[in-house]
Short mmCIF file of C-alpha atoms in Angstrom, two decimals:
data_model
loop_
_atom_site.label_atom_id
_atom_site.label_comp_id
_atom_site.label_asym_id
_atom_site.label_seq_id
_atom_site.Cartn_x
_atom_site.Cartn_y
_atom_site.Cartn_z
CA MET A 1 -36.98 -61.69 -57.82
CA PRO A 2 -38.58 -61.04 -54.05
CA SER A 3 -37.51 -58.03 -52.32
CA SER A 4 -38.49 -55.87 -49.37
CA ALA A 5 -42.29 -55.01 -48.78
CA GLY A 6 -43.30 -51.42 -49.54
CA PRO A 7 -42.21 -48.67 -52.04
CA SER A 8 -38.99 -49.18 -53.85
CA ILE A 9 -35.48 -47.47 -53.66
CA ASP A 10 -35.28 -44.77 -56.36
CA THR A 11 -32.48 -42.30 -57.04
CA ILE A 12 -32.90 -38.39 -56.78
CA THR A 13 -30.07 -35.89 -57.76
CA GLU A 14 -28.80 -33.78 -55.00
CA GLY A 15 -26.05 -31.46 -55.76
CA GLY A 16 -24.88 -33.57 -58.64
CA ARG A 17 -24.68 -36.77 -56.65
CA VAL A 18 -27.37 -39.49 -56.76
CA THR A 19 -28.82 -40.21 -53.37
CA GLN A 20 -30.64 -43.57 -53.15
CA VAL A 21 -33.95 -42.53 -51.69
CA GLY A 22 -37.44 -44.14 -51.16
CA GLU A 23 -39.75 -43.81 -54.33
CA GLY A 24 -42.39 -41.12 -53.64
CA GLN A 25 -40.92 -39.85 -50.41
CA GLU A 26 -37.93 -37.14 -50.48
CA ALA A 27 -35.84 -36.69 -47.37
CA GLU A 28 -37.40 -33.51 -46.30
CA GLU A 29 -40.81 -34.74 -46.66
CA SER A 30 -40.17 -38.00 -44.39
CA ALA A 31 -42.01 -38.39 -41.02
CA PRO A 32 -39.89 -38.83 -38.19
CA HIS A 33 -39.61 -42.55 -36.98
CA VAL A 34 -41.40 -42.72 -33.81
CA MET A 35 -39.33 -45.66 -32.26
CA THR A 36 -36.04 -44.77 -30.66
CA PHE A 37 -34.68 -48.18 -29.73
CA GLY A 38 -32.25 -49.24 -32.19
CA ALA A 39 -32.16 -45.94 -33.95
CA PRO A 40 -28.80 -45.34 -36.12
CA THR A 41 -26.34 -42.49 -35.57
CA ALA A 42 -23.83 -41.06 -37.78
CA GLY A 43 -20.40 -42.59 -36.97
CA GLU A 44 -21.86 -45.78 -36.05
CA ILE A 45 -20.42 -48.97 -37.32
CA LEU A 46 -22.61 -51.85 -38.03
CA ALA A 47 -21.51 -55.45 -38.00
CA GLU A 48 -18.19 -54.10 -37.17
CA ARG A 49 -17.93 -53.02 -40.76
CA TYR A 50 -20.34 -50.57 -42.24
CA GLU A 51 -19.89 -47.00 -40.93
CA LEU A 52 -22.87 -44.81 -41.25
CA VAL A 53 -21.89 -41.39 -42.82
CA GLU A 54 -25.05 -39.52 -43.73
CA HIS A 55 -29.00 -40.10 -43.26
CA ILE A 56 -30.36 -39.69 -46.63
CA ASN A 57 -33.95 -40.15 -46.21
CA ASN A 58 -36.87 -42.49 -44.64
CA ASP A 59 -38.94 -44.09 -47.48
CA SER A 60 -42.63 -44.36 -47.38
CA ALA A 61 -42.33 -48.04 -45.93
CA GLY A 62 -40.55 -46.63 -42.74
CA ARG A 63 -37.18 -47.92 -43.97
CA LEU A 64 -34.30 -45.58 -43.35
CA VAL A 65 -31.61 -44.87 -46.05
CA TRP A 66 -28.16 -43.99 -45.20
CA ARG A 67 -25.04 -43.35 -47.15
CA GLY A 68 -22.16 -45.45 -45.54
CA VAL A 69 -18.59 -46.91 -45.94
CA ASP A 70 -17.45 -50.24 -45.93
CA VAL A 71 -14.40 -49.76 -43.82
CA ILE A 72 -12.78 -53.00 -44.49
CA LEU A 73 -12.92 -52.49 -48.40
CA ARG A 74 -13.19 -48.95 -48.28
CA ARG A 75 -15.78 -48.46 -50.64
CA PRO A 76 -19.11 -46.18 -50.33
CA VAL A 77 -22.33 -48.50 -49.67
CA ALA A 78 -26.13 -47.55 -49.18
CA VAL A 79 -27.60 -48.91 -46.22
CA VAL A 80 -31.32 -49.56 -45.96
CA LEU A 81 -32.33 -50.07 -42.23
CA ARG A 82 -35.39 -50.86 -40.29
CA TYR A 83 -36.01 -51.20 -36.66
CA PRO A 84 -37.12 -53.29 -35.18
CA GLY A 85 -35.80 -56.44 -36.93
CA GLY A 86 -37.07 -59.85 -36.49
CA ASP A 87 -40.50 -60.82 -38.13
CA SER A 88 -41.03 -57.14 -39.47
CA ALA A 89 -37.94 -57.42 -41.51
CA THR A 90 -38.13 -60.79 -42.76
CA GLU A 91 -39.53 -60.08 -46.35
CA MET A 92 -36.99 -57.41 -46.86
CA LEU A 93 -34.01 -59.63 -45.79
CA GLN A 94 -35.33 -62.62 -47.91
CA GLY A 95 -35.53 -60.38 -50.91
CA ALA A 96 -32.09 -58.97 -50.51
CA VAL A 97 -30.77 -62.63 -50.08
CA ALA A 98 -32.42 -63.50 -53.33
CA ALA A 99 -31.18 -60.34 -55.31
CA SER A 100 -27.74 -61.19 -54.00
CA ARG A 101 -27.68 -64.46 -56.00
CA VAL A 102 -27.88 -62.66 -59.19
CA ILE A 103 -24.69 -61.04 -60.26
CA HIS A 104 -24.80 -58.86 -63.33
CA PRO A 105 -23.03 -55.67 -64.42
CA ASN A 106 -26.45 -54.05 -64.92
CA LEU A 107 -27.99 -55.01 -61.59
CA VAL A 108 -27.19 -52.99 -58.49
CA GLY A 109 -25.22 -55.25 -56.27
CA VAL A 110 -26.45 -56.60 -52.80
CA TYR A 111 -23.56 -57.05 -50.29
CA ASP A 112 -25.12 -57.98 -47.17
CA ALA A 113 -28.35 -58.51 -45.18
CA ILE A 114 -28.16 -58.58 -41.47
CA ASP A 115 -30.82 -59.09 -38.76
CA GLU A 116 -29.77 -57.95 -35.24
CA ALA A 117 -33.10 -58.51 -33.61
CA GLU A 118 -33.61 -54.70 -32.52
CA ARG A 119 -32.96 -53.56 -36.24
CA ALA A 120 -32.19 -55.04 -39.50
CA TYR A 121 -30.38 -53.59 -42.48
CA VAL A 122 -29.65 -54.66 -46.25
CA VAL A 123 -26.16 -53.15 -47.51
CA ARG A 124 -26.06 -52.35 -51.18
CA GLU A 125 -24.15 -50.72 -53.96
CA TRP A 126 -23.92 -47.07 -53.78
CA VAL A 127 -24.42 -45.50 -57.34
CA ASP A 128 -23.01 -42.14 -58.27
CA GLY A 129 -25.10 -40.74 -61.09
CA ARG A 130 -28.72 -40.14 -62.05
CA SER A 131 -31.93 -42.00 -62.41
CA LEU A 132 -33.42 -42.10 -65.92
CA ARG A 133 -36.36 -40.06 -64.69
CA GLU A 134 -33.83 -37.41 -63.53
CA LEU A 135 -31.91 -37.62 -66.81
CA VAL A 136 -34.89 -37.18 -69.07
CA SER A 137 -35.94 -34.08 -66.92
CA ASP A 138 -33.30 -32.40 -69.27
CA GLY A 139 -34.97 -33.49 -72.12
CA PRO A 140 -35.73 -36.68 -73.98
CA LEU A 141 -32.87 -38.89 -74.97
CA ASP A 142 -31.57 -39.47 -78.60
CA PRO A 143 -32.27 -43.06 -80.24
CA ALA A 144 -28.90 -44.31 -79.61
CA ARG A 145 -28.91 -43.63 -75.79
CA ALA A 146 -32.48 -44.96 -75.33
CA THR A 147 -31.45 -47.95 -77.14
CA THR A 148 -28.25 -48.42 -74.85
CA ILE A 149 -30.33 -47.85 -71.71
CA GLY A 150 -33.04 -50.45 -72.91
CA ASN A 151 -30.44 -52.93 -73.91
CA ALA A 152 -28.70 -52.82 -70.45
CA VAL A 153 -32.26 -53.27 -68.67
CA ALA A 154 -33.30 -56.13 -70.84
CA SER A 155 -29.88 -57.84 -70.18
CA ALA A 156 -30.43 -57.36 -66.38
CA LEU A 157 -33.92 -58.72 -66.56
CA ALA A 158 -32.56 -61.66 -68.70
CA ALA A 159 -29.96 -62.54 -65.83
CA VAL A 160 -32.89 -62.45 -63.38
CA HIS A 161 -35.35 -64.39 -65.39
CA ALA A 162 -32.81 -67.12 -65.84
CA THR A 163 -32.99 -67.86 -62.15
CA GLY A 164 -36.85 -68.20 -62.50
CA MET A 165 -37.41 -65.13 -60.56
CA VAL A 166 -39.14 -61.73 -61.40
CA HIS A 167 -37.97 -58.00 -60.87
CA GLY A 168 -41.27 -56.37 -60.83
CA ASN A 169 -40.32 -52.85 -60.73
CA VAL A 170 -38.97 -51.54 -63.78
CA HIS A 171 -39.62 -48.01 -64.33
CA PRO A 172 -37.54 -44.74 -64.86
CA GLY A 173 -37.08 -44.37 -61.09
CA THR A 174 -35.13 -47.70 -60.76
CA VAL A 175 -33.08 -47.50 -63.99
CA MET A 176 -30.00 -45.64 -62.83
CA ILE A 177 -27.10 -44.34 -65.11
CA SER A 178 -23.86 -43.80 -63.28
CA ASP A 179 -21.30 -41.07 -63.86
CA ASP A 180 -19.10 -43.51 -65.91
CA GLY A 181 -21.97 -44.49 -68.12
CA ARG A 182 -22.95 -47.76 -66.43
CA VAL A 183 -26.72 -48.58 -66.61
CA VAL A 184 -27.99 -50.45 -63.68
CA LEU A 185 -31.40 -51.59 -62.55
CA ALA A 186 -32.35 -51.12 -58.90
CA ASP A 187 -34.66 -52.27 -56.36
CA ALA A 188 -36.42 -55.63 -57.37
CA ARG A 189 -39.80 -56.25 -55.67
CA THR A 190 -42.56 -58.76 -56.62
CA ASP A 191 -46.06 -59.62 -55.68
CA GLY A 192 -48.74 -61.85 -57.15
CA ASP A 193 -49.31 -59.42 -60.12
CA ASP A 194 -45.95 -59.60 -61.33
CA SER A 195 -44.58 -61.84 -63.98
CA GLN A 196 -41.61 -62.17 -66.61
CA GLN A 197 -43.85 -61.00 -69.26
CA SER A 198 -44.72 -57.89 -67.32
CA ASP A 199 -41.05 -57.11 -66.77
CA VAL A 200 -40.47 -57.23 -70.41
CA ARG A 201 -43.45 -55.06 -71.39
CA ALA A 202 -42.09 -52.54 -68.70
CA ILE A 203 -39.20 -52.14 -71.06
CA GLY A 204 -41.60 -50.53 -73.73
CA GLY A 205 -42.39 -48.02 -71.16
CA VAL A 206 -38.91 -47.37 -70.19
CA LEU A 207 -38.18 -46.69 -74.01
CA TYR A 208 -41.12 -44.62 -74.47
CA PHE A 209 -40.21 -42.73 -71.61
CA ALA A 210 -36.53 -42.11 -72.69
CA LEU A 211 -37.68 -41.22 -76.33
CA THR A 212 -40.56 -38.79 -75.55
CA GLY A 213 -40.22 -37.73 -71.84
CA HIS A 214 -43.76 -39.05 -71.37
CA TRP A 215 -45.21 -42.10 -69.18
CA PRO A 216 -47.53 -44.45 -71.36
CA HIS A 217 -49.11 -45.94 -68.28
CA ALA A 218 -51.20 -43.22 -66.67
CA GLU A 219 -53.61 -46.01 -65.28
CA ALA A 220 -50.63 -47.48 -63.33
CA PRO A 221 -49.14 -44.95 -60.93
CA LEU A 222 -45.97 -46.09 -58.99
CA ARG A 223 -46.88 -48.14 -55.75
CA GLY A 224 -46.53 -45.92 -52.74
CA ALA A 225 -46.01 -42.84 -54.85
CA THR A 226 -47.56 -39.62 -53.49
CA ALA A 227 -48.85 -36.69 -55.42
CA GLY A 228 -45.74 -35.06 -57.39
CA HIS A 229 -43.41 -37.96 -56.89
CA GLY A 230 -42.92 -41.27 -58.45
CA ARG A 231 -44.67 -42.11 -61.80
CA ALA A 232 -47.18 -39.57 -60.79
CA ALA A 233 -44.63 -36.81 -61.48
CA ILE A 234 -43.98 -38.07 -65.10
CA PRO A 235 -46.10 -36.39 -67.73
CA ASP A 236 -48.64 -38.69 -69.29
CA ALA A 237 -48.43 -39.76 -73.03
CA VAL A 238 -50.07 -37.91 -75.55
CA ARG A 239 -53.48 -39.54 -76.30
CA ASP A 240 -56.13 -39.55 -78.80
CA ALA A 241 -59.71 -39.03 -78.17
CA ALA A 242 -60.19 -42.87 -77.59
CA GLY A 243 -57.24 -42.69 -74.99
CA ALA A 244 -54.72 -44.44 -77.33
CA ILE A 245 -51.22 -43.17 -76.97
CA ALA A 246 -49.46 -41.53 -79.76
CA ALA A 247 -46.28 -43.45 -81.20
CA PRO A 248 -42.79 -41.84 -80.17
CA ARG A 249 -42.38 -40.66 -83.89
CA GLN A 250 -45.66 -38.68 -83.54
CA VAL A 251 -44.56 -37.06 -80.18
CA ARG A 252 -41.01 -36.01 -81.40
CA ALA A 253 -39.01 -36.11 -84.49
CA GLY A 254 -35.91 -38.22 -85.12
CA VAL A 255 -37.16 -41.53 -83.81
CA PRO A 256 -36.16 -44.27 -86.21
CA ALA A 257 -39.28 -46.28 -87.55
CA TYR A 258 -37.90 -49.61 -86.40
CA LEU A 259 -37.39 -48.48 -82.92
CA ASP A 260 -40.88 -47.00 -82.91
CA ASP A 261 -42.56 -50.05 -83.94
CA LEU A 262 -40.42 -52.07 -81.46
CA THR A 263 -41.48 -49.91 -78.49
CA MET A 264 -45.15 -49.70 -79.58
CA ASP A 265 -45.12 -53.58 -80.03
CA LEU A 266 -43.91 -54.02 -76.23
CA LEU A 267 -46.68 -51.82 -75.16
CA ASP A 268 -49.36 -53.55 -77.19
CA ALA A 269 -51.40 -55.98 -74.88
CA GLU A 270 -52.64 -57.91 -77.97
CA ILE A 271 -48.81 -58.69 -79.08
CA ALA A 272 -47.11 -61.34 -77.13
CA PRO A 273 -43.62 -59.94 -76.14
CA PRO A 274 -40.30 -61.80 -76.60
CA SER A 275 -38.47 -63.22 -73.80
CA SER A 276 -35.94 -60.79 -71.93
CA ASP A 277 -32.88 -62.50 -73.52
CA VAL A 278 -34.27 -62.40 -76.97
CA LEU A 279 -35.23 -58.75 -76.37
CA ALA A 280 -31.62 -58.05 -75.32
CA ALA A 281 -30.03 -59.77 -78.23
CA GLU A 282 -32.39 -57.64 -80.64
CA LEU A 283 -31.60 -54.18 -78.75
CA ALA A 284 -27.77 -55.50 -78.79
CA ARG A 285 -27.75 -55.55 -82.46
CA LEU A 286 -30.04 -52.72 -83.18
CA ASP A 287 -27.58 -49.85 -84.61
CA VAL A 288 -28.75 -46.42 -85.18
CA PRO A 289 -27.12 -45.13 -88.46
CA ALA A 290 -24.78 -41.95 -87.94
CA ASP A 291 -27.14 -39.81 -90.23
CA GLU A 292 -30.26 -40.83 -87.90
CA GLN A 293 -28.58 -39.56 -84.59
CA PHE A 294 -30.27 -36.11 -84.84
CA LEU A 295 -29.16 -35.30 -81.15
CA ASP A 296 -25.53 -34.73 -80.30
CA SER A 297 -24.73 -37.25 -77.48
CA THR A 298 -22.80 -36.29 -74.43
CA GLY A 299 -21.02 -38.49 -71.86
CA PRO A 300 -19.88 -41.93 -72.47
CA LEU A 301 -23.32 -43.67 -73.48
CA ARG A 302 -23.08 -44.47 -76.97
CA PHE A 303 -24.36 -47.58 -78.93
CA ALA A 304 -22.92 -48.90 -82.22
CA ALA A 305 -23.46 -52.53 -82.40
CA ASP A 306 -21.89 -54.13 -85.55
CA THR A 307 -25.22 -55.91 -86.86
CA GLY A 308 -23.53 -57.22 -89.92
CA ASP A 309 -25.78 -59.73 -91.70
CA GLU A 310 -27.04 -61.27 -88.44
CA PRO A 311 -30.77 -61.89 -88.51
CA SER A 312 -32.89 -60.06 -85.94
CA PRO A 313 -33.75 -62.40 -82.89
CA LEU A 314 -37.03 -61.15 -82.98
CA ALA A 315 -37.85 -62.72 -86.54
CA ALA A 316 -37.49 -66.32 -84.88
CA ALA A 317 -39.53 -64.86 -81.76
CA GLY A 318 -42.52 -63.76 -83.98
CA GLY A 319 -41.93 -60.16 -84.02
CA ARG A 320 -45.06 -59.10 -86.10
CA LYS A 321 -44.05 -55.15 -87.01
CA VAL A 322 -40.55 -56.26 -87.61
CA ALA A 323 -41.27 -58.59 -90.18
CA ILE A 324 -43.84 -56.49 -91.89
CA GLY A 325 -41.37 -53.48 -91.95
CA ILE A 326 -38.69 -55.44 -93.51
CA ALA A 327 -40.91 -56.90 -96.18
CA GLY A 328 -42.28 -53.19 -96.81
CA LEU A 329 -38.92 -51.87 -97.24
CA LEU A 330 -38.15 -54.89 -99.76
CA ALA A 331 -41.37 -54.02 -101.73
CA VAL A 332 -40.31 -50.56 -101.97
CA ALA A 333 -36.94 -51.22 -103.05
CA LEU A 334 -38.42 -53.67 -105.65
CA VAL A 335 -40.66 -50.97 -107.05
CA GLY A 336 -37.96 -48.25 -107.22
CA LEU A 337 -35.69 -50.77 -109.22
CA LEU A 338 -38.60 -51.61 -111.69
CA VAL A 339 -39.24 -47.94 -112.00
CA GLY A 340 -35.34 -47.18 -112.71
CA ILE A 341 -35.40 -49.98 -115.19
CA SER A 342 -38.41 -48.59 -117.01
CA ALA A 343 -36.95 -44.99 -116.87
CA LEU A 344 -33.69 -46.57 -118.51
CA ARG A 345 -35.74 -47.98 -121.41
CA GLY A 346 -37.65 -44.72 -121.86
CA GLY A 347 -35.53 -43.04 -124.35
CA ASP A 348 -34.59 -39.51 -123.94
CA ASP A 349 -37.11 -38.73 -121.20
CA PRO A 350 -36.08 -40.76 -118.41
CA ARG A 351 -39.01 -39.95 -115.97
CA PRO A 352 -41.64 -42.43 -115.73
CA SER A 353 -44.83 -42.04 -117.43
CA PRO A 354 -47.65 -40.75 -115.08
CA VAL A 355 -50.41 -42.96 -114.07
CA ALA A 356 -53.80 -41.67 -114.64
CA ALA A 357 -56.52 -41.98 -112.11
CA PRO A 358 -59.43 -43.88 -113.04
CA SER A 359 -62.33 -41.68 -114.10
CA SER A 360 -65.85 -41.59 -115.75
CA ALA A 361 -67.10 -39.21 -118.11
CA PRO A 362 -70.00 -37.08 -117.09
CA PRO A 363 -73.40 -37.71 -118.92
CA ALA A 364 -73.78 -35.46 -122.05
CA GLY A 365 -74.66 -31.76 -121.30
CA GLU A 366 -73.02 -31.79 -117.81
CA ALA A 367 -69.90 -29.76 -117.10
CA THR A 368 -66.93 -31.80 -116.62
CA PRO A 369 -65.87 -31.46 -113.04
CA ALA A 370 -62.40 -29.78 -112.15
CA ALA A 371 -59.49 -32.34 -111.51
CA THR A 372 -58.31 -32.14 -107.89
CA THR A 373 -54.28 -31.80 -108.20
CA THR A 374 -51.94 -31.90 -105.31
CA GLY A 375 -49.35 -29.13 -105.13
CA PRO A 376 -47.87 -26.24 -102.87
CA LEU A 377 -50.47 -24.88 -100.78
CA LYS A 378 -50.22 -21.03 -99.93
CA ILE A 379 -49.63 -19.92 -96.41
CA SER A 380 -51.65 -16.94 -95.77
CA ALA A 381 -50.19 -15.91 -92.31
CA ALA A 382 -47.75 -17.37 -89.56
CA ARG A 383 -47.16 -16.31 -85.98
CA ILE A 384 -45.02 -17.50 -83.16
CA ILE A 385 -46.72 -19.32 -80.21
CA ASP A 386 -45.15 -18.86 -76.79
CA PRO A 387 -47.64 -19.54 -74.01
CA ASP A 388 -45.10 -19.65 -71.14
CA SER A 389 -43.30 -16.25 -71.52
CA LYS A 390 -44.48 -12.95 -70.61
CA SER A 391 -41.64 -10.98 -72.26
CA ARG A 392 -42.77 -12.07 -75.74
CA ASP A 393 -39.34 -11.01 -77.27
CA GLU A 394 -39.14 -14.06 -79.72
CA LEU A 395 -41.91 -13.36 -81.85
CA GLY A 396 -40.71 -11.53 -84.68
CA GLY A 397 -39.75 -12.92 -88.02
CA ALA A 398 -42.54 -15.50 -88.44
CA GLU A 399 -43.27 -14.18 -92.05
CA LYS A 400 -39.80 -15.43 -92.89
CA VAL A 401 -40.84 -19.20 -92.67
CA PHE A 402 -42.90 -18.83 -95.77
CA ASP A 403 -41.21 -16.40 -97.70
CA ASN A 404 -39.41 -18.77 -100.17
CA ASN A 405 -36.00 -17.79 -99.09
CA GLU A 406 -34.26 -20.78 -97.17
CA ASP A 407 -31.37 -18.41 -96.28
CA LYS A 408 -33.62 -16.42 -93.80
CA GLY A 409 -35.97 -17.63 -91.06
CA TRP A 410 -37.31 -17.20 -87.52
CA GLU A 411 -35.12 -18.33 -84.66
CA THR A 412 -35.37 -18.83 -81.13
CA ASP A 413 -33.11 -17.16 -78.41
CA THR A 414 -30.30 -19.02 -77.05
CA TYR A 415 -30.90 -21.20 -74.03
CA ASN A 416 -28.68 -23.04 -71.64
CA ARG A 417 -30.52 -26.29 -71.95
CA SER A 418 -32.01 -28.08 -74.93
CA ASN A 419 -35.50 -27.90 -73.19
CA PHE A 420 -35.64 -24.01 -73.42
CA GLY A 421 -33.65 -23.83 -70.26
CA ASN A 422 -36.36 -25.67 -68.41
CA LEU A 423 -38.40 -22.34 -68.61
CA LYS A 424 -41.15 -23.19 -70.93
CA LYS A 425 -42.74 -26.32 -72.24
CA GLY A 426 -41.70 -25.52 -75.80
CA MET A 427 -42.49 -23.03 -78.81
CA GLY A 428 -44.42 -23.35 -81.71
CA VAL A 429 -44.80 -22.00 -85.42
CA TRP A 430 -48.51 -21.62 -86.14
CA ILE A 431 -49.48 -21.16 -89.92
CA ASP A 432 -52.83 -20.35 -91.56
CA LEU A 433 -53.50 -21.91 -94.97
CA GLY A 434 -56.40 -19.34 -95.48
CA GLY A 435 -58.99 -22.04 -95.96
CA GLU A 436 -59.52 -25.68 -95.39
CA HIS A 437 -57.34 -28.11 -97.44
CA THR A 438 -56.44 -31.68 -97.68
CA VAL A 439 -52.86 -31.84 -96.76
CA LYS A 440 -50.43 -34.44 -98.26
CA SER A 441 -47.18 -33.41 -96.56
CA VAL A 442 -45.42 -30.79 -94.53
CA GLN A 443 -41.75 -30.07 -95.07
CA VAL A 444 -39.87 -28.07 -92.37
CA LEU A 445 -36.32 -26.68 -93.03
CA LEU A 446 -34.46 -26.19 -89.88
CA SER A 447 -31.07 -24.34 -89.32
CA ALA A 448 -29.32 -27.25 -87.46
CA ARG A 449 -29.93 -31.07 -86.73
CA GLY A 450 -30.82 -32.10 -83.15
CA ALA A 451 -34.25 -30.54 -82.89
CA SER A 452 -37.39 -32.31 -81.84
CA ALA A 453 -40.95 -31.18 -82.84
CA GLN A 454 -44.41 -32.44 -83.67
CA LEU A 455 -47.20 -31.15 -85.94
CA LEU A 456 -50.49 -30.27 -84.40
CA THR A 457 -53.74 -29.00 -85.44
CA GLY A 458 -56.78 -27.18 -83.96
CA ALA A 459 -59.65 -24.84 -85.11
CA SER A 460 -59.33 -21.81 -83.05
CA ASN A 461 -57.41 -18.67 -83.76
CA PRO A 462 -57.20 -16.74 -80.61
CA PRO A 463 -55.38 -13.27 -80.43
CA SER A 464 -51.34 -13.34 -80.00
CA SER A 465 -50.99 -12.79 -76.42
CA SER A 466 -49.50 -15.05 -73.64
CA THR A 467 -53.18 -15.93 -72.64
CA GLY A 468 -54.25 -16.45 -76.25
CA ASP A 469 -51.10 -18.55 -77.20
CA GLY A 470 -52.06 -20.73 -73.97
CA GLN A 471 -55.49 -21.23 -75.27
CA LEU A 472 -54.35 -22.23 -78.57
CA TYR A 473 -51.82 -24.81 -77.27
CA ALA A 474 -54.17 -26.12 -74.85
CA GLU A 475 -56.56 -27.04 -77.73
CA TYR A 476 -53.94 -28.03 -80.24
CA LYS A 477 -51.72 -30.26 -78.10
CA GLY A 478 -53.97 -33.07 -77.81
CA LYS A 479 -54.11 -33.26 -81.61
CA PRO A 480 -51.22 -34.48 -83.16
CA ILE A 481 -51.14 -35.24 -86.94
CA GLY A 482 -48.86 -36.58 -89.61
CA GLN A 483 -46.01 -39.10 -89.10
CA PRO A 484 -43.00 -37.28 -88.92
CA PHE A 485 -39.49 -38.11 -90.43
CA GLU A 486 -40.43 -40.29 -93.35
CA GLU A 487 -37.71 -38.46 -95.29
CA HIS A 488 -35.01 -36.48 -93.47
CA ASP A 489 -31.34 -35.44 -94.32
CA GLY A 490 -30.60 -33.78 -90.84
CA THR A 491 -32.37 -30.53 -91.28
CA LYS A 492 -35.37 -31.23 -93.25
CA MET A 493 -38.30 -32.69 -91.39
CA THR A 494 -41.23 -34.11 -93.48
CA PHE A 495 -44.48 -35.00 -92.03
CA ASN A 496 -46.49 -37.43 -93.96
CA GLY A 497 -49.23 -39.77 -93.14
CA PHE A 498 -52.27 -37.37 -93.08
CA ASN A 499 -56.02 -38.35 -92.98
CA ALA A 500 -57.05 -37.94 -96.63
CA ASP A 501 -60.62 -37.28 -95.60
CA GLN A 502 -59.79 -34.70 -93.27
CA LYS A 503 -59.27 -31.10 -93.94
CA TYR A 504 -57.03 -28.62 -92.26
CA ARG A 505 -56.70 -24.71 -92.04
CA TYR A 506 -54.49 -24.20 -88.98
CA LEU A 507 -51.04 -25.97 -88.40
CA LEU A 508 -48.77 -25.72 -85.60
CA LEU A 509 -45.18 -26.78 -85.61
CA TRP A 510 -44.52 -27.39 -81.83
CA ILE A 511 -40.73 -27.43 -80.98
CA THR A 512 -39.82 -29.28 -77.79
CA GLU A 513 -36.03 -29.62 -78.02
CA LEU A 514 -33.42 -27.32 -79.42
CA PRO A 515 -30.03 -28.43 -80.80
CA PRO A 516 -26.70 -27.13 -79.61
CA SER A 517 -25.45 -23.88 -81.15
CA ASP A 518 -22.74 -21.40 -80.24
CA GLY A 519 -22.28 -22.54 -76.71
CA GLY A 520 -25.86 -22.82 -75.91
CA TYR A 521 -29.02 -24.28 -77.46
CA LYS A 522 -31.05 -22.39 -80.24
CA LEU A 523 -33.05 -23.27 -83.40
CA GLY A 524 -34.19 -21.46 -86.60
CA VAL A 525 -36.95 -22.39 -88.80
CA GLN A 526 -36.04 -21.34 -92.27
CA GLU A 527 -38.99 -22.38 -94.50
CA ILE A 528 -42.31 -24.24 -94.04
CA THR A 529 -43.88 -25.86 -97.30
CA VAL A 530 -47.27 -27.61 -97.29
CA GLN A 531 -48.43 -30.09 -100.22
CA GLY A 532 -51.86 -30.64 -100.77
CA SER A 533 -55.06 -29.82 -102.46
#
């Protein structure tokens, strides 16, 4: 869908109200327009219909964004204006005309496009709410809300693509969530590098950002963004030494495997993405079970489609990981059934007989090597890591996380937001296994459901201080390990998928999001258990 030249219109919350502003330029940073002929004024009525109420900002393309009122229909509007009009505004007006032809509940409506020679302006829908970028600044979204938003964006793109056009500007700044829960995609713009396929891949970036709070495309900053704004203001994804991004489930707990695979498939350049309508149908049928919704949801955004027995649209579209995942689940179910039948036939002892590992006897005269067994590993020490706080008042009680008493544990203070009140990037529980070990799994018992955490590792053990904690976190944060939530009952996290050839001594449970508790947000870590050899 062609649209105006220059940067896009984004949304930034000011005083609880969404203002539609130019991406990468906030109002107070905008340079004054040098021309005066055709300049608008508050109270002026354009086209005998649109009253200008408040100048919001100038975007970095020199367009002025005003909040206005349609005096005939008595509804708020956004007026995007530039002067002079004529040839300099042709692309903006043509883009608006093209956008107005696509009517969809998940697209911001374009009402009018007028050229008065000395100035030209586009009148569009005014949205009260917040952009996805602003929404996630309070913390990553739960899987159900992220799925809802992804489905809305895919549905909007399907409507655009059905006309043969391209949106070309899908990112957290152009996805808006109104106060009544409506999700809308704003400000299409296209150039020679855009395609319908790149639109669909961008949904993977939106899902990844909603689930993790990180942007997976560090190499593609927002067009026209200045430092500290646009995509440049979004934290980069966690990456390994080769630059590959960590999957959402490795960044935070509670992301269902199916949604994790779908997101990573959309981001994988080696996998052809489905069409936008197929992806919209898949996200519409994707239901997050109630026992997997680890975060309490607020507001009207909920997603609970009735999937029934309807097959996944991605299956017909060649969804590689989806098909593999379903086959894997069927295989696990079949193995479980066979084991159960074997147990029932086993007489008094229902347990299946252990399977002996293959071995070879040592030559005569040589000692038999000791067998390597997997079991609970002893935690020799633990402490709380808090690199962003000088008070150091939440550090006591670390020894309770490995005292074999699930009724007592360490807990955070109570905060007014789930992201530690926006005061710190997180807190962690650091444990020392006393020596290097092969780790099979790490289980963490929490006081409540709704937390997000990841497991990190490193080699250093600096002294316990703000500086020491900062050094430790700086080293450990780039080394996430283990695949979380292979098993979960709400308050138990189980990290699996460790490298069998690597040994670990120091582990850091890094907490990034707190669950609701007693009118605020807090979390207790009751017990940490490590299995290995």
